[in-house]
Structures are given as structure tokens and as C-alpha cells.
Amino acid sequence: MTNLEKYNKILKRNLQATDEDLNDDVLVYNRFKRWESVRHVDMVADLEEAFGVFFETLDITSFSTYSKGIEILEKLGVDMSK
């Protein structure tokens, strides 16, 4: 499983999203019906565990769209092309 597939799986599980939802037009924090604060914290914890990284407070608060999550993981050293 690629890192992008892992990322997508975590978002889909936490947000009960579909493949069609995996884009910045749909997956937006507090706009997507299931992406609220409690699920946000759970999702960050799942991403940290899956990728062996630690989100700083700024990372947590700026993780507000599908692609922003990918950008943060890449900043933390996760190769999302693998």
C-alpha cells in the first residue's frame, strides 16, 4: 500500500468519505459534514501513528483540506509518492 493510499484510507475511515470525496472541493474542515473537531483530533492521531510523525500545533490547525494534509505529511518527511 502506498503512503497516499494509507492517507486516503485513514481519511475515508474517519470521515466516512468516498473516493469521490477525496479532493479540496469536498473535504474541507467544518464544511464536510463529518469533519468536525473530535474527528479531526482522531484523524491526526491516526495519521501520526500510521506514518510515525508528530503534528505540531500549527500543523493540526492548518490541516483543513485534503491536499493540505498531504502537504503537511510531506513537510514532516513522508514521501507521498511512494
Coordinates of N, CA and C in Angstrom, one line a residue:
M1 N 0.9 -1.2 0.0 CA 0.0 0.0 0.0 C 0.9 1.2 0.0
T2 N 0.6 2.2 -0.9 CA 1.4 3.4 -0.9 C 1.0 4.3 0.2
N3 N 1.9 5.3 0.5 CA 1.6 6.3 1.5 C 0.3 7.1 1.2
L4 N 0.1 7.4 -0.1 CA -1.2 8.1 -0.5 C -2.4 7.2 -0.2
E5 N -2.3 5.9 -0.5 CA -3.4 5.0 -0.2 C -3.7 4.9 1.3
K6 N -2.6 4.9 2.1 CA -2.8 4.9 3.5 C -3.5 6.1 4.0
Y7 N -3.0 7.3 3.5 CA -3.6 8.5 3.8 C -5.1 8.5 3.5
N8 N -5.4 8.1 2.3 CA -6.8 8.1 1.8 C -7.7 7.2 2.7
K9 N -7.1 6.0 3.0 CA -7.8 5.0 3.8 C -8.2 5.6 5.2
I10 N -7.2 6.3 5.8 CA -7.4 7.0 7.1 C -8.5 8.0 7.0
L11 N -8.5 8.9 6.0 CA -9.5 9.9 5.8 C -10.9 9.3 5.6
K12 N -10.9 8.3 4.7 CA -12.2 7.7 4.4 C -12.8 7.0 5.6
R13 N -12.0 6.3 6.4 CA -12.5 5.6 7.6 C -12.9 6.6 8.7
N14 N -12.2 7.7 8.9 CA -12.5 8.7 10.0 C -13.7 9.5 9.6
L15 N -13.8 9.9 8.3 CA -14.8 10.8 7.8 C -16.0 10.1 7.1
Q16 N -15.9 8.8 7.0 CA -16.9 8.1 6.2 C -17.0 8.7 4.9
A17 N -15.9 9.0 4.3 CA -15.9 9.6 2.9 C -15.7 8.5 1.9
T18 N -16.0 8.9 0.6 CA -15.9 8.0 -0.5 C -14.7 8.5 -1.3
D19 N -14.3 7.7 -2.3 CA -13.2 8.0 -3.2 C -13.5 9.4 -3.9
E20 N -14.8 9.6 -4.2 CA -15.2 10.8 -4.9 C -15.0 12.0 -4.0
D21 N -15.0 11.8 -2.7 CA -14.9 13.0 -1.8 C -13.4 13.4 -1.6
L22 N -12.5 12.6 -2.1 CA -11.1 12.9 -1.8 C -10.5 14.0 -2.7
N23 N -10.9 15.2 -2.4 CA -10.5 16.4 -3.1 C -10.7 17.7 -2.3
D24 N -10.1 18.8 -2.7 CA -10.3 20.0 -1.9 C -11.6 20.7 -2.0
D25 N -12.4 20.3 -3.0 CA -13.7 20.9 -3.2 C -14.7 20.3 -2.2
V26 N -14.5 19.1 -1.8 CA -15.4 18.4 -0.9 C -14.8 18.3 0.6
L27 N -13.6 17.8 0.7 CA -13.1 17.6 2.0 C -12.4 18.9 2.6
V28 N -13.2 19.6 3.3 CA -12.8 20.8 3.9 C -13.3 20.8 5.4
Y29 N -12.4 21.1 6.3 CA -12.7 21.0 7.7 C -13.9 22.0 8.0
N30 N -14.8 21.4 8.8 CA -16.0 22.1 9.2 C -17.0 22.4 8.1
R31 N -16.7 22.0 6.9 CA -17.7 22.1 5.8 C -18.2 20.7 5.4
F32 N -17.2 19.8 5.4 CA -17.6 18.4 5.1 C -18.4 17.9 6.4
K33 N -19.6 17.3 6.2 CA -20.5 17.1 7.3 C -19.9 16.3 8.5
R34 N -18.9 15.4 8.3 CA -18.4 14.6 9.4 C -17.0 15.1 9.8
W35 N -16.4 16.2 9.2 CA -15.1 16.6 9.6 C -15.3 17.8 10.6
E36 N -15.4 17.4 11.9 CA -15.5 18.4 12.9 C -14.4 18.1 13.9
S37 N -14.4 18.9 15.0 CA -13.2 18.9 15.9 C -12.8 17.5 16.5
V38 N -13.8 16.8 16.9 CA -13.4 15.5 17.6 C -12.8 14.5 16.5
R39 N -13.5 14.4 15.4 CA -12.9 13.6 14.3 C -11.6 14.1 13.8
H40 N -11.4 15.4 13.8 CA -10.1 16.0 13.4 C -9.0 15.5 14.3
V41 N -9.2 15.5 15.6 CA -8.2 15.1 16.5 C -7.9 13.6 16.3
D42 N -9.0 12.8 16.2 CA -8.8 11.3 16.0 C -8.0 11.1 14.7
M43 N -8.4 11.8 13.6 CA -7.7 11.6 12.4 C -6.2 12.0 12.4
V44 N -5.9 13.1 13.1 CA -4.5 13.5 13.3 C -3.7 12.4 14.0
A45 N -4.3 11.8 15.1 CA -3.7 10.8 15.9 C -3.5 9.5 15.0
D46 N -4.4 9.2 14.2 CA -4.3 8.0 13.3 C -3.2 8.3 12.2
L47 N -3.1 9.5 11.7 CA -2.0 9.8 10.8 C -0.7 9.8 11.4
E48 N -0.6 10.3 12.6 CA 0.7 10.3 13.4 C 1.2 8.8 13.6
E49 N 0.2 8.0 14.0 CA 0.6 6.6 14.2 C 1.0 5.9 13.0
A50 N 0.2 6.1 11.9 CA 0.4 5.4 10.6 C 1.7 5.7 10.0
F51 N 2.1 7.0 10.1 CA 3.3 7.5 9.4 C 4.5 7.8 10.4
G52 N 4.3 7.5 11.7 CA 5.4 7.7 12.6 C 5.9 9.2 12.7
V53 N 5.0 10.1 12.6 CA 5.3 11.5 12.7 C 4.6 12.2 13.8
F54 N 4.9 13.5 14.1 CA 4.3 14.2 15.1 C 3.8 15.6 14.6
F55 N 2.5 15.8 14.6 CA 2.0 17.1 14.1 C 2.2 18.2 15.2
E56 N 2.8 19.2 14.9 CA 2.9 20.4 15.8 C 1.5 21.1 15.8
T57 N 1.3 22.0 16.7 CA 0.0 22.7 16.8 C -0.3 23.4 15.5
L58 N 0.6 24.0 14.9 CA 0.4 24.7 13.6 C -0.1 23.7 12.6
D59 N 0.5 22.5 12.5 CA 0.1 21.5 11.6 C -1.3 21.1 11.8
I60 N -1.7 20.9 13.0 CA -3.1 20.5 13.4 C -4.1 21.5 12.9
T61 N -3.8 22.8 13.2 CA -4.7 23.9 12.9 C -4.8 24.2 11.4
S62 N -3.7 24.0 10.7 CA -3.7 24.3 9.3 C -4.1 23.1 8.4
F63 N -4.3 21.9 9.0 CA -4.8 20.8 8.3 C -6.3 21.0 8.1
S64 N -6.7 21.6 7.0 CA -8.1 22.0 6.8 C -8.6 21.5 5.4
T65 N -7.8 20.9 4.6 CA -8.3 20.4 3.3 C -7.6 19.1 3.0
Y66 N -8.1 18.3 2.1 CA -7.5 17.1 1.6 C -6.0 17.3 1.3
S67 N -5.7 18.2 0.4 CA -4.3 18.4 -0.1 C -3.4 19.0 1.0
K68 N -4.0 19.8 1.9 CA -3.2 20.4 3.0 C -2.6 19.3 3.9
G69 N -3.4 18.2 4.1 CA -2.9 17.1 4.9 C -1.7 16.4 4.2
I70 N -1.8 16.2 2.9 CA -0.7 15.7 2.1 C 0.6 16.6 2.2
E71 N 0.4 17.9 2.1 CA 1.4 18.9 2.2 C 2.1 18.8 3.6
I72 N 1.3 18.7 4.6 CA 1.9 18.6 6.0 C 2.7 17.3 6.2
L73 N 2.2 16.2 5.7 CA 2.9 14.9 5.8 C 4.2 15.0 5.0
E74 N 4.2 15.6 3.9 CA 5.5 15.7 3.1 C 6.4 16.6 3.9
K75 N 6.0 17.7 4.5 CA 6.8 18.6 5.3 C 7.5 17.8 6.4
L76 N 6.7 16.8 7.0 CA 7.2 16.0 8.1 C 8.1 14.8 7.6
G77 N 8.4 14.8 6.3 CA 9.3 13.8 5.8 C 8.7 12.5 5.2
V78 N 7.3 12.5 5.1 CA 6.7 11.4 4.5 C 6.7 11.5 3.0
D79 N 7.2 10.5 2.3 CA 7.2 10.6 0.8 C 5.9 10.1 0.3
M80 N 5.0 11.0 -0.1 CA 3.7 10.7 -0.6 C 3.7 10.1 -2.0
S81 N 4.8 10.1 -2.7 CA 4.9 9.5 -4.0 C 5.1 8.0 -3.9
K82 N 5.4 7.4 -2.7 CA 5.7 6.0 -2.6 C 4.5 5.3 -2.1

